[in-house]
PDB file of N, CA and C in Angstrom:
ATOM      1  N   UNK A   1       8.897  -9.130 -10.047  1.00 68.00           N
ATOM      2  CA  UNK A   1       9.148  -9.099  -8.617  1.00 68.00           C
ATOM      3  C   UNK A   1      10.642  -8.890  -8.388  1.00 68.00           C
ATOM      4  N   UNK A   2      10.952  -8.071  -7.406  1.00 76.00           N
ATOM      5  CA  UNK A   2      12.340  -7.786  -7.045  1.00 76.00           C
ATOM      6  C   UNK A   2      12.921  -8.990  -6.294  1.00 76.00           C
ATOM      7  N   UNK A   3      13.858  -9.674  -6.917  1.00 80.00           N
ATOM      8  CA  UNK A   3      14.440 -10.882  -6.314  1.00 80.00           C
ATOM      9  C   UNK A   3      15.244 -10.576  -5.065  1.00 80.00           C
ATOM     10  N   UNK A   4      15.685  -9.314  -4.907  1.00 85.00           N
ATOM     11  CA  UNK A   4      16.469  -8.946  -3.733  1.00 85.00           C
ATOM     12  C   UNK A   4      15.650  -9.025  -2.451  1.00 85.00           C
ATOM     13  N   UNK A   5      14.340  -8.800  -2.544  1.00 88.00           N
ATOM     14  CA  UNK A   5      13.527  -8.828  -1.320  1.00 88.00           C
ATOM     15  C   UNK A   5      12.974 -10.217  -1.029  1.00 88.00           C
ATOM     16  N   UNK A   6      13.087 -11.136  -1.964  1.00 92.00           N
ATOM     17  CA  UNK A   6      12.555 -12.486  -1.761  1.00 92.00           C
ATOM     18  C   UNK A   6      13.523 -13.286  -0.897  1.00 92.00           C
ATOM     19  N   UNK A   7      13.249 -13.238   0.394  1.00 94.00           N
ATOM     20  CA  UNK A   7      14.066 -13.972   1.355  1.00 94.00           C
ATOM     21  C   UNK A   7      13.150 -14.818   2.231  1.00 94.00           C
ATOM     22  N   UNK A   8      13.747 -15.707   2.971  1.00 95.00           N
ATOM     23  CA  UNK A   8      12.981 -16.530   3.899  1.00 95.00           C
ATOM     24  C   UNK A   8      12.252 -15.668   4.926  1.00 95.00           C
ATOM     25  N   UNK A   9      12.927 -14.635   5.380  1.00 96.00           N
ATOM     26  CA  UNK A   9      12.363 -13.737   6.384  1.00 96.00           C
ATOM     27  C   UNK A   9      11.146 -12.986   5.836  1.00 96.00           C
ATOM     28  N   UNK A  10      11.250 -12.484   4.607  1.00 96.00           N
ATOM     29  CA  UNK A  10      10.127 -11.771   3.995  1.00 96.00           C
ATOM     30  C   UNK A  10       8.995 -12.757   3.702  1.00 96.00           C
ATOM     31  N   UNK A  11       9.332 -13.952   3.233  1.00 96.00           N
ATOM     32  CA  UNK A  11       8.309 -14.986   3.031  1.00 96.00           C
ATOM     33  C   UNK A  11       7.539 -15.244   4.320  1.00 96.00           C
ATOM     34  N   UNK A  12       8.255 -15.338   5.420  1.00 97.00           N
ATOM     35  CA  UNK A  12       7.633 -15.597   6.717  1.00 97.00           C
ATOM     36  C   UNK A  12       6.690 -14.458   7.105  1.00 97.00           C
ATOM     37  N   UNK A  13       7.122 -13.220   6.884  1.00 97.00           N
ATOM     38  CA  UNK A  13       6.264 -12.068   7.176  1.00 97.00           C
ATOM     39  C   UNK A  13       4.991 -12.123   6.335  1.00 97.00           C
ATOM     40  N   UNK A  14       5.134 -12.368   5.034  1.00 97.00           N
ATOM     41  CA  UNK A  14       3.960 -12.420   4.165  1.00 97.00           C
ATOM     42  C   UNK A  14       3.040 -13.577   4.539  1.00 97.00           C
ATOM     43  N   UNK A  15       3.613 -14.703   4.925  1.00 98.00           N
ATOM     44  CA  UNK A  15       2.787 -15.820   5.393  1.00 98.00           C
ATOM     45  C   UNK A  15       1.980 -15.409   6.622  1.00 98.00           C
ATOM     46  N   UNK A  16       2.611 -14.658   7.514  1.00 98.00           N
ATOM     47  CA  UNK A  16       1.906 -14.180   8.708  1.00 98.00           C
ATOM     48  C   UNK A  16       0.760 -13.248   8.320  1.00 98.00           C
ATOM     49  N   UNK A  17       1.018 -12.320   7.391  1.00 98.00           N
ATOM     50  CA  UNK A  17      -0.023 -11.379   6.949  1.00 98.00           C
ATOM     51  C   UNK A  17      -1.190 -12.139   6.328  1.00 98.00           C
ATOM     52  N   UNK A  18      -0.885 -13.187   5.585  1.00 98.00           N
ATOM     53  CA  UNK A  18      -1.943 -13.958   4.932  1.00 98.00           C
ATOM     54  C   UNK A  18      -2.851 -14.696   5.919  1.00 98.00           C
ATOM     55  N   UNK A  19      -2.430 -14.820   7.167  1.00 98.00           N
ATOM     56  CA  UNK A  19      -3.291 -15.484   8.167  1.00 98.00           C
ATOM     57  C   UNK A  19      -4.298 -14.519   8.796  1.00 98.00           C
ATOM     58  N   UNK A  20      -4.115 -13.213   8.596  1.00 98.00           N
ATOM     59  CA  UNK A  20      -5.025 -12.231   9.190  1.00 98.00           C
ATOM     60  C   UNK A  20      -6.397 -12.341   8.549  1.00 98.00           C
ATOM     61  N   UNK A  21      -7.447 -12.292   9.386  1.00 98.00           N
ATOM     62  CA  UNK A  21      -8.792 -12.522   8.873  1.00 98.00           C
ATOM     63  C   UNK A  21      -9.702 -11.310   8.944  1.00 98.00           C
ATOM     64  N   UNK A  22      -9.406 -10.369   9.824  1.00 98.00           N
ATOM     65  CA  UNK A  22     -10.286  -9.213   9.983  1.00 98.00           C
ATOM     66  C   UNK A  22      -9.459  -7.932  10.043  1.00 98.00           C
ATOM     67  N   UNK A  23     -10.149  -6.819   9.856  1.00 97.00           N
ATOM     68  CA  UNK A  23      -9.478  -5.525   9.979  1.00 97.00           C
ATOM     69  C   UNK A  23      -8.928  -5.370  11.400  1.00 97.00           C
ATOM     70  N   UNK A  24      -9.677  -5.818  12.398  1.00 98.00           N
ATOM     71  CA  UNK A  24      -9.221  -5.723  13.793  1.00 98.00           C
ATOM     72  C   UNK A  24      -7.927  -6.511  13.996  1.00 98.00           C
ATOM     73  N   UNK A  25      -7.835  -7.701  13.414  1.00 98.00           N
ATOM     74  CA  UNK A  25      -6.598  -8.477  13.500  1.00 98.00           C
ATOM     75  C   UNK A  25      -5.445  -7.734  12.829  1.00 98.00           C
ATOM     76  N   UNK A  26      -5.727  -7.046  11.725  1.00 98.00           N
ATOM     77  CA  UNK A  26      -4.696  -6.252  11.043  1.00 98.00           C
ATOM     78  C   UNK A  26      -4.199  -5.144  11.959  1.00 98.00           C
ATOM     79  N   UNK A  27      -5.136  -4.451  12.623  1.00 98.00           N
ATOM     80  CA  UNK A  27      -4.728  -3.397  13.561  1.00 98.00           C
ATOM     81  C   UNK A  27      -3.833  -3.967  14.653  1.00 98.00           C
ATOM     82  N   UNK A  28      -4.237  -5.070  15.236  1.00 98.00           N
ATOM     83  CA  UNK A  28      -3.474  -5.675  16.322  1.00 98.00           C
ATOM     84  C   UNK A  28      -2.066  -6.043  15.860  1.00 98.00           C
ATOM     85  N   UNK A  29      -1.976  -6.728  14.723  1.00 98.00           N
ATOM     86  CA  UNK A  29      -0.672  -7.180  14.225  1.00 98.00           C
ATOM     87  C   UNK A  29       0.203  -6.012  13.783  1.00 98.00           C
ATOM     88  N   UNK A  30      -0.353  -5.116  12.967  1.00 98.00           N
ATOM     89  CA  UNK A  30       0.464  -4.035  12.419  1.00 98.00           C
ATOM     90  C   UNK A  30       0.862  -3.007  13.472  1.00 98.00           C
ATOM     91  N   UNK A  31       0.064  -2.840  14.506  1.00 97.00           N
ATOM     92  CA  UNK A  31       0.471  -1.941  15.598  1.00 97.00           C
ATOM     93  C   UNK A  31       1.666  -2.518  16.350  1.00 97.00           C
ATOM     94  N   UNK A  32       1.750  -3.836  16.437  1.00 98.00           N
ATOM     95  CA  UNK A  32       2.915  -4.467  17.056  1.00 98.00           C
ATOM     96  C   UNK A  32       4.119  -4.450  16.113  1.00 98.00           C
ATOM     97  N   UNK A  33       3.879  -4.614  14.828  1.00 98.00           N
ATOM     98  CA  UNK A  33       4.950  -4.729  13.846  1.00 98.00           C
ATOM     99  C   UNK A  33       5.575  -3.387  13.486  1.00 98.00           C
ATOM    100  N   UNK A  34       4.741  -2.369  13.322  1.00 98.00           N
ATOM    101  CA  UNK A  34       5.198  -1.079  12.786  1.00 98.00           C
ATOM    102  C   UNK A  34       5.099   0.025  13.829  1.00 98.00           C
ATOM    103  N   UNK A  35       5.903   1.054  13.630  1.00 98.00           N
ATOM    104  CA  UNK A  35       5.693   2.267  14.413  1.00 98.00           C
ATOM    105  C   UNK A  35       4.471   2.974  13.825  1.00 98.00           C
ATOM    106  N   UNK A  36       3.925   3.912  14.570  1.00 97.00           N
ATOM    107  CA  UNK A  36       2.786   4.678  14.084  1.00 97.00           C
ATOM    108  C   UNK A  36       3.158   5.398  12.785  1.00 97.00           C
ATOM    109  N   UNK A  37       4.349   5.984  12.749  1.00 97.00           N
ATOM    110  CA  UNK A  37       4.790   6.696  11.545  1.00 97.00           C
ATOM    111  C   UNK A  37       4.945   5.767  10.343  1.00 97.00           C
ATOM    112  N   UNK A  38       5.449   4.567  10.562  1.00 98.00           N
ATOM    113  CA  UNK A  38       5.573   3.609   9.460  1.00 98.00           C
ATOM    114  C   UNK A  38       4.203   3.233   8.909  1.00 98.00           C
ATOM    115  N   UNK A  39       3.260   3.009   9.802  1.00 97.00           N
ATOM    116  CA  UNK A  39       1.904   2.653   9.386  1.00 97.00           C
ATOM    117  C   UNK A  39       1.254   3.801   8.623  1.00 97.00           C
ATOM    118  N   UNK A  40       1.426   5.027   9.113  1.00 97.00           N
ATOM    119  CA  UNK A  40       0.879   6.191   8.423  1.00 97.00           C
ATOM    120  C   UNK A  40       1.539   6.373   7.050  1.00 97.00           C
ATOM    121  N   UNK A  41       2.834   6.111   6.956  1.00 97.00           N
ATOM    122  CA  UNK A  41       3.522   6.225   5.668  1.00 97.00           C
ATOM    123  C   UNK A  41       2.972   5.225   4.653  1.00 97.00           C
ATOM    124  N   UNK A  42       2.760   3.994   5.089  1.00 97.00           N
ATOM    125  CA  UNK A  42       2.191   2.978   4.202  1.00 97.00           C
ATOM    126  C   UNK A  42       0.786   3.360   3.754  1.00 97.00           C
ATOM    127  N   UNK A  43      -0.034   3.802   4.700  1.00 97.00           N
ATOM    128  CA  UNK A  43      -1.410   4.160   4.344  1.00 97.00           C
ATOM    129  C   UNK A  43      -1.438   5.398   3.450  1.00 97.00           C
ATOM    130  N   UNK A  44      -0.499   6.317   3.667  1.00 98.00           N
ATOM    131  CA  UNK A  44      -0.421   7.516   2.824  1.00 98.00           C
ATOM    132  C   UNK A  44      -0.087   7.115   1.387  1.00 98.00           C
ATOM    133  N   UNK A  45       0.874   6.229   1.205  1.00 98.00           N
ATOM    134  CA  UNK A  45       1.240   5.781  -0.140  1.00 98.00           C
ATOM    135  C   UNK A  45       0.064   5.115  -0.838  1.00 98.00           C
ATOM    136  N   UNK A  46      -0.694   4.339  -0.088  1.00 98.00           N
ATOM    137  CA  UNK A  46      -1.848   3.663  -0.663  1.00 98.00           C
ATOM    138  C   UNK A  46      -2.910   4.684  -1.084  1.00 98.00           C
ATOM    139  N   UNK A  47      -3.124   5.696  -0.249  1.00 98.00           N
ATOM    140  CA  UNK A  47      -4.079   6.758  -0.589  1.00 98.00           C
ATOM    141  C   UNK A  47      -3.601   7.542  -1.810  1.00 98.00           C
ATOM    142  N   UNK A  48      -2.306   7.822  -1.886  1.00 98.00           N
ATOM    143  CA  UNK A  48      -1.735   8.516  -3.040  1.00 98.00           C
ATOM    144  C   UNK A  48      -1.977   7.693  -4.305  1.00 98.00           C
ATOM    145  N   UNK A  49      -1.745   6.395  -4.246  1.00 98.00           N
ATOM    146  CA  UNK A  49      -1.949   5.529  -5.414  1.00 98.00           C
ATOM    147  C   UNK A  49      -3.403   5.577  -5.868  1.00 98.00           C
ATOM    148  N   UNK A  50      -4.325   5.509  -4.918  1.00 98.00           N
ATOM    149  CA  UNK A  50      -5.750   5.552  -5.263  1.00 98.00           C
ATOM    150  C   UNK A  50      -6.106   6.880  -5.928  1.00 98.00           C
ATOM    151  N   UNK A  51      -5.571   7.961  -5.397  1.00 98.00           N
ATOM    152  CA  UNK A  51      -5.869   9.276  -5.965  1.00 98.00           C
ATOM    153  C   UNK A  51      -5.255   9.433  -7.359  1.00 98.00           C
ATOM    154  N   UNK A  52      -4.053   8.911  -7.555  1.00 98.00           N
ATOM    155  CA  UNK A  52      -3.439   8.951  -8.883  1.00 98.00           C
ATOM    156  C   UNK A  52      -4.275   8.161  -9.877  1.00 98.00           C
ATOM    157  N   UNK A  53      -4.746   6.981  -9.464  1.00 97.00           N
ATOM    158  CA  UNK A  53      -5.588   6.154 -10.340  1.00 97.00           C
ATOM    159  C   UNK A  53      -6.882   6.883 -10.702  1.00 97.00           C
ATOM    160  N   UNK A  54      -7.360   7.727  -9.793  1.00 96.00           N
ATOM    161  CA  UNK A  54      -8.591   8.479 -10.040  1.00 96.00           C
ATOM    162  C   UNK A  54      -8.350   9.765 -10.820  1.00 96.00           C
ATOM    163  N   UNK A  55      -7.095  10.008 -11.205  1.00 97.00           N
ATOM    164  CA  UNK A  55      -6.788  11.151 -12.042  1.00 97.00           C
ATOM    165  C   UNK A  55      -6.532  12.460 -11.313  1.00 97.00           C
ATOM    166  N   UNK A  56      -6.353  12.405 -10.000  1.00 98.00           N
ATOM    167  CA  UNK A  56      -6.053  13.621  -9.246  1.00 98.00           C
ATOM    168  C   UNK A  56      -4.668  14.146  -9.604  1.00 98.00           C
ATOM    169  N   UNK A  57      -4.498  15.455  -9.492  1.00 98.00           N
ATOM    170  CA  UNK A  57      -3.208  16.076  -9.762  1.00 98.00           C
ATOM    171  C   UNK A  57      -2.288  15.931  -8.548  1.00 98.00           C
ATOM    172  N   UNK A  58      -0.991  16.133  -8.780  1.00 98.00           N
ATOM    173  CA  UNK A  58      -0.032  16.093  -7.682  1.00 98.00           C
ATOM    174  C   UNK A  58      -0.410  17.112  -6.610  1.00 98.00           C
ATOM    175  N   UNK A  59      -0.825  18.301  -7.044  1.00 98.00           N
ATOM    176  CA  UNK A  59      -1.188  19.346  -6.087  1.00 98.00           C
ATOM    177  C   UNK A  59      -2.376  18.924  -5.226  1.00 98.00           C
ATOM    178  N   UNK A  60      -3.399  18.373  -5.854  1.00 98.00           N
ATOM    179  CA  UNK A  60      -4.571  17.902  -5.099  1.00 98.00           C
ATOM    180  C   UNK A  60      -4.175  16.813  -4.107  1.00 98.00           C
ATOM    181  N   UNK A  61      -3.331  15.910  -4.561  1.00 98.00           N
ATOM    182  CA  UNK A  61      -2.900  14.793  -3.708  1.00 98.00           C
ATOM    183  C   UNK A  61      -2.070  15.307  -2.536  1.00 98.00           C
ATOM    184  N   UNK A  62      -1.133  16.198  -2.816  1.00 98.00           N
ATOM    185  CA  UNK A  62      -0.282  16.753  -1.762  1.00 98.00           C
ATOM    186  C   UNK A  62      -1.123  17.492  -0.726  1.00 98.00           C
ATOM    187  N   UNK A  63      -2.108  18.263  -1.185  1.00 98.00           N
ATOM    188  CA  UNK A  63      -2.950  19.012  -0.256  1.00 98.00           C
ATOM    189  C   UNK A  63      -3.796  18.088   0.614  1.00 98.00           C
ATOM    190  N   UNK A  64      -4.351  17.031   0.021  1.00 98.00           N
ATOM    191  CA  UNK A  64      -5.236  16.137   0.784  1.00 98.00           C
ATOM    192  C   UNK A  64      -4.469  15.192   1.710  1.00 98.00           C
ATOM    193  N   UNK A  65      -3.338  14.669   1.223  1.00 98.00           N
ATOM    194  CA  UNK A  65      -2.638  13.627   1.979  1.00 98.00           C
ATOM    195  C   UNK A  65      -1.448  14.130   2.774  1.00 98.00           C
ATOM    196  N   UNK A  66      -0.913  15.289   2.389  1.00 97.00           N
ATOM    197  CA  UNK A  66       0.305  15.780   3.021  1.00 97.00           C
ATOM    198  C   UNK A  66       1.556  15.111   2.480  1.00 97.00           C
ATOM    199  N   UNK A  67       1.405  14.278   1.447  1.00 98.00           N
ATOM    200  CA  UNK A  67       2.557  13.597   0.854  1.00 98.00           C
ATOM    201  C   UNK A  67       3.413  14.591   0.087  1.00 98.00           C
ATOM    202  N   UNK A  68       4.702  14.353   0.108  1.00 97.00           N
ATOM    203  CA  UNK A  68       5.623  15.198  -0.665  1.00 97.00           C
ATOM    204  C   UNK A  68       5.501  14.836  -2.143  1.00 97.00           C
ATOM    205  N   UNK A  69       5.954  15.748  -2.994  1.00 97.00           N
ATOM    206  CA  UNK A  69       5.930  15.443  -4.423  1.00 97.00           C
ATOM    207  C   UNK A  69       6.866  14.279  -4.735  1.00 97.00           C
ATOM    208  N   UNK A  70       7.918  14.114  -3.956  1.00 97.00           N
ATOM    209  CA  UNK A  70       8.827  12.970  -4.149  1.00 97.00           C
ATOM    210  C   UNK A  70       8.094  11.652  -3.883  1.00 97.00           C
ATOM    211  N   UNK A  71       7.288  11.614  -2.819  1.00 98.00           N
ATOM    212  CA  UNK A  71       6.513  10.411  -2.506  1.00 98.00           C
ATOM    213  C   UNK A  71       5.488  10.152  -3.597  1.00 98.00           C
ATOM    214  N   UNK A  72       4.798  11.206  -4.018  1.00 98.00           N
ATOM    215  CA  UNK A  72       3.782  11.053  -5.063  1.00 98.00           C
ATOM    216  C   UNK A  72       4.432  10.537  -6.347  1.00 98.00           C
ATOM    217  N   UNK A  73       5.583  11.081  -6.693  1.00 98.00           N
ATOM    218  CA  UNK A  73       6.305  10.658  -7.888  1.00 98.00           C
ATOM    219  C   UNK A  73       6.731   9.194  -7.782  1.00 98.00           C
ATOM    220  N   UNK A  74       7.208   8.796  -6.617  1.00 97.00           N
ATOM    221  CA  UNK A  74       7.640   7.411  -6.389  1.00 97.00           C
ATOM    222  C   UNK A  74       6.466   6.447  -6.556  1.00 97.00           C
ATOM    223  N   UNK A  75       5.322   6.816  -5.986  1.00 98.00           N
ATOM    224  CA  UNK A  75       4.128   5.969  -6.112  1.00 98.00           C
ATOM    225  C   UNK A  75       3.679   5.929  -7.574  1.00 98.00           C
ATOM    226  N   UNK A  76       3.720   7.071  -8.238  1.00 98.00           N
ATOM    227  CA  UNK A  76       3.331   7.127  -9.650  1.00 98.00           C
ATOM    228  C   UNK A  76       4.228   6.226 -10.498  1.00 98.00           C
ATOM    229  N   UNK A  77       5.510   6.208 -10.186  1.00 97.00           N
ATOM    230  CA  UNK A  77       6.449   5.336 -10.898  1.00 97.00           C
ATOM    231  C   UNK A  77       6.079   3.866 -10.685  1.00 97.00           C
ATOM    232  N   UNK A  78       5.696   3.523  -9.473  1.00 96.00           N
ATOM    233  CA  UNK A  78       5.272   2.146  -9.195  1.00 96.00           C
ATOM    234  C   UNK A  78       4.003   1.793  -9.969  1.00 96.00           C
ATOM    235  N   UNK A  79       3.081   2.739 -10.041  1.00 96.00           N
ATOM    236  CA  UNK A  79       1.846   2.496 -10.791  1.00 96.00           C
ATOM    237  C   UNK A  79       2.126   2.270 -12.271  1.00 96.00           C
ATOM    238  N   UNK A  80       3.067   3.034 -12.809  1.00 95.00           N
ATOM    239  CA  UNK A  80       3.340   2.966 -14.246  1.00 95.00           C
ATOM    240  C   UNK A  80       4.359   1.904 -14.645  1.00 95.00           C
ATOM    241  N   UNK A  81       5.328   1.642 -13.778  1.00 95.00           N
ATOM    242  CA  UNK A  81       6.419   0.751 -14.155  1.00 95.00           C
ATOM    243  C   UNK A  81       6.668  -0.372 -13.152  1.00 95.00           C
ATOM    244  N   UNK A  82       5.803  -0.512 -12.189  1.00 93.00           N
ATOM    245  CA  UNK A  82       6.001  -1.524 -11.148  1.00 93.00           C
ATOM    246  C   UNK A  82       5.451  -2.880 -11.545  1.00 93.00           C
ATOM    247  N   UNK A  83       5.110  -3.658 -10.558  1.00 94.00           N
ATOM    248  CA  UNK A  83       4.651  -5.036 -10.753  1.00 94.00           C
ATOM    249  C   UNK A  83       3.132  -5.168 -10.839  1.00 94.00           C
ATOM    250  N   UNK A  84       2.428  -4.052 -10.939  1.00 95.00           N
ATOM    251  CA  UNK A  84       0.957  -4.025 -11.014  1.00 95.00           C
ATOM    252  C   UNK A  84       0.284  -4.485  -9.723  1.00 95.00           C
ATOM    253  N   UNK A  85       1.011  -4.383  -8.613  1.00 96.00           N
ATOM    254  CA  UNK A  85       0.436  -4.764  -7.325  1.00 96.00           C
ATOM    255  C   UNK A  85      -0.719  -3.869  -6.910  1.00 96.00           C
ATOM    256  N   UNK A  86      -0.560  -2.559  -7.129  1.00 97.00           N
ATOM    257  CA  UNK A  86      -1.655  -1.649  -6.802  1.00 97.00           C
ATOM    258  C   UNK A  86      -2.887  -1.994  -7.631  1.00 97.00           C
ATOM    259  N   UNK A  87      -2.699  -2.208  -8.937  1.00 96.00           N
ATOM    260  CA  UNK A  87      -3.830  -2.521  -9.811  1.00 96.00           C
ATOM    261  C   UNK A  87      -4.535  -3.803  -9.363  1.00 96.00           C
ATOM    262  N   UNK A  88      -3.754  -4.791  -8.969  1.00 97.00           N
ATOM    263  CA  UNK A  88      -4.328  -6.050  -8.504  1.00 97.00           C
ATOM    264  C   UNK A  88      -5.222  -5.801  -7.283  1.00 97.00           C
ATOM    265  N   UNK A  89      -4.706  -5.034  -6.325  1.00 97.00           N
ATOM    266  CA  UNK A  89      -5.459  -4.774  -5.100  1.00 97.00           C
ATOM    267  C   UNK A  89      -6.682  -3.910  -5.367  1.00 97.00           C
ATOM    268  N   UNK A  90      -6.510  -2.848  -6.170  1.00 96.00           N
ATOM    269  CA  UNK A  90      -7.659  -1.996  -6.482  1.00 96.00           C
ATOM    270  C   UNK A  90      -8.750  -2.788  -7.193  1.00 96.00           C
ATOM    271  N   UNK A  91      -8.352  -3.692  -8.085  1.00 95.00           N
ATOM    272  CA  UNK A  91      -9.326  -4.544  -8.773  1.00 95.00           C
ATOM    273  C   UNK A  91     -10.069  -5.447  -7.809  1.00 95.00           C
ATOM    274  N   UNK A  92      -9.351  -6.035  -6.886  1.00 96.00           N
ATOM    275  CA  UNK A  92      -9.984  -6.924  -5.898  1.00 96.00           C
ATOM    276  C   UNK A  92     -10.900  -6.149  -4.965  1.00 96.00           C
ATOM    277  N   UNK A  93     -10.496  -4.943  -4.599  1.00 95.00           N
ATOM    278  CA  UNK A  93     -11.338  -4.131  -3.717  1.00 95.00           C
ATOM    279  C   UNK A  93     -12.623  -3.729  -4.434  1.00 95.00           C
ATOM    280  N   UNK A  94     -12.507  -3.426  -5.726  1.00 94.00           N
ATOM    281  CA  UNK A  94     -13.682  -3.054  -6.511  1.00 94.00           C
ATOM    282  C   UNK A  94     -14.630  -4.247  -6.625  1.00 94.00           C
ATOM    283  N   UNK A  95     -14.071  -5.430  -6.859  1.00 95.00           N
ATOM    284  CA  UNK A  95     -14.882  -6.649  -6.914  1.00 95.00           C
ATOM    285  C   UNK A  95     -15.592  -6.895  -5.597  1.00 95.00           C
ATOM    286  N   UNK A  96     -14.876  -6.693  -4.486  1.00 93.00           N
ATOM    287  CA  UNK A  96     -15.463  -6.927  -3.163  1.00 93.00           C
ATOM    288  C   UNK A  96     -16.590  -5.947  -2.879  1.00 93.00           C
ATOM    289  N   UNK A  97     -16.466  -4.721  -3.370  1.00 91.00           N
ATOM    290  CA  UNK A  97     -17.533  -3.730  -3.194  1.00 91.00           C
ATOM    291  C   UNK A  97     -18.799  -4.164  -3.915  1.00 91.00           C
ATOM    292  N   UNK A  98     -18.649  -4.838  -5.058  1.00 86.00           N
ATOM    293  CA  UNK A  98     -19.784  -5.273  -5.855  1.00 86.00           C
ATOM    294  C   UNK A  98     -20.523  -6.463  -5.280  1.00 86.00           C
ATOM    295  N   UNK A  99     -19.931  -7.105  -4.291  1.00 66.00           N
ATOM    296  CA  UNK A  99     -20.560  -8.318  -3.712  1.00 66.00           C
ATOM    297  C   UNK A  99     -21.560  -7.965  -2.654  1.00 66.00           C
TER     298      UNK A  99
END
């Protein structure tokens, strides 16, 4: 974990996110918190990560998501050398699908 981002303010934000219970609550909170472009950027990165995990090429990902190769490369770096946050979430989502 990057110690530079671990602040009281970020802790407070994450605590707030952890109180959300439904997708509708997420929409309500994140629409207030983020601009539309910020929200789309976050969702695009998440889609890029999923496509990379599924073995899609940069070209396929860029065509489907509109992400730049720089964004795709950045996400790929996180998948390969990051904190395994994407893997944790993808694993939990897969488990939830099986229930």
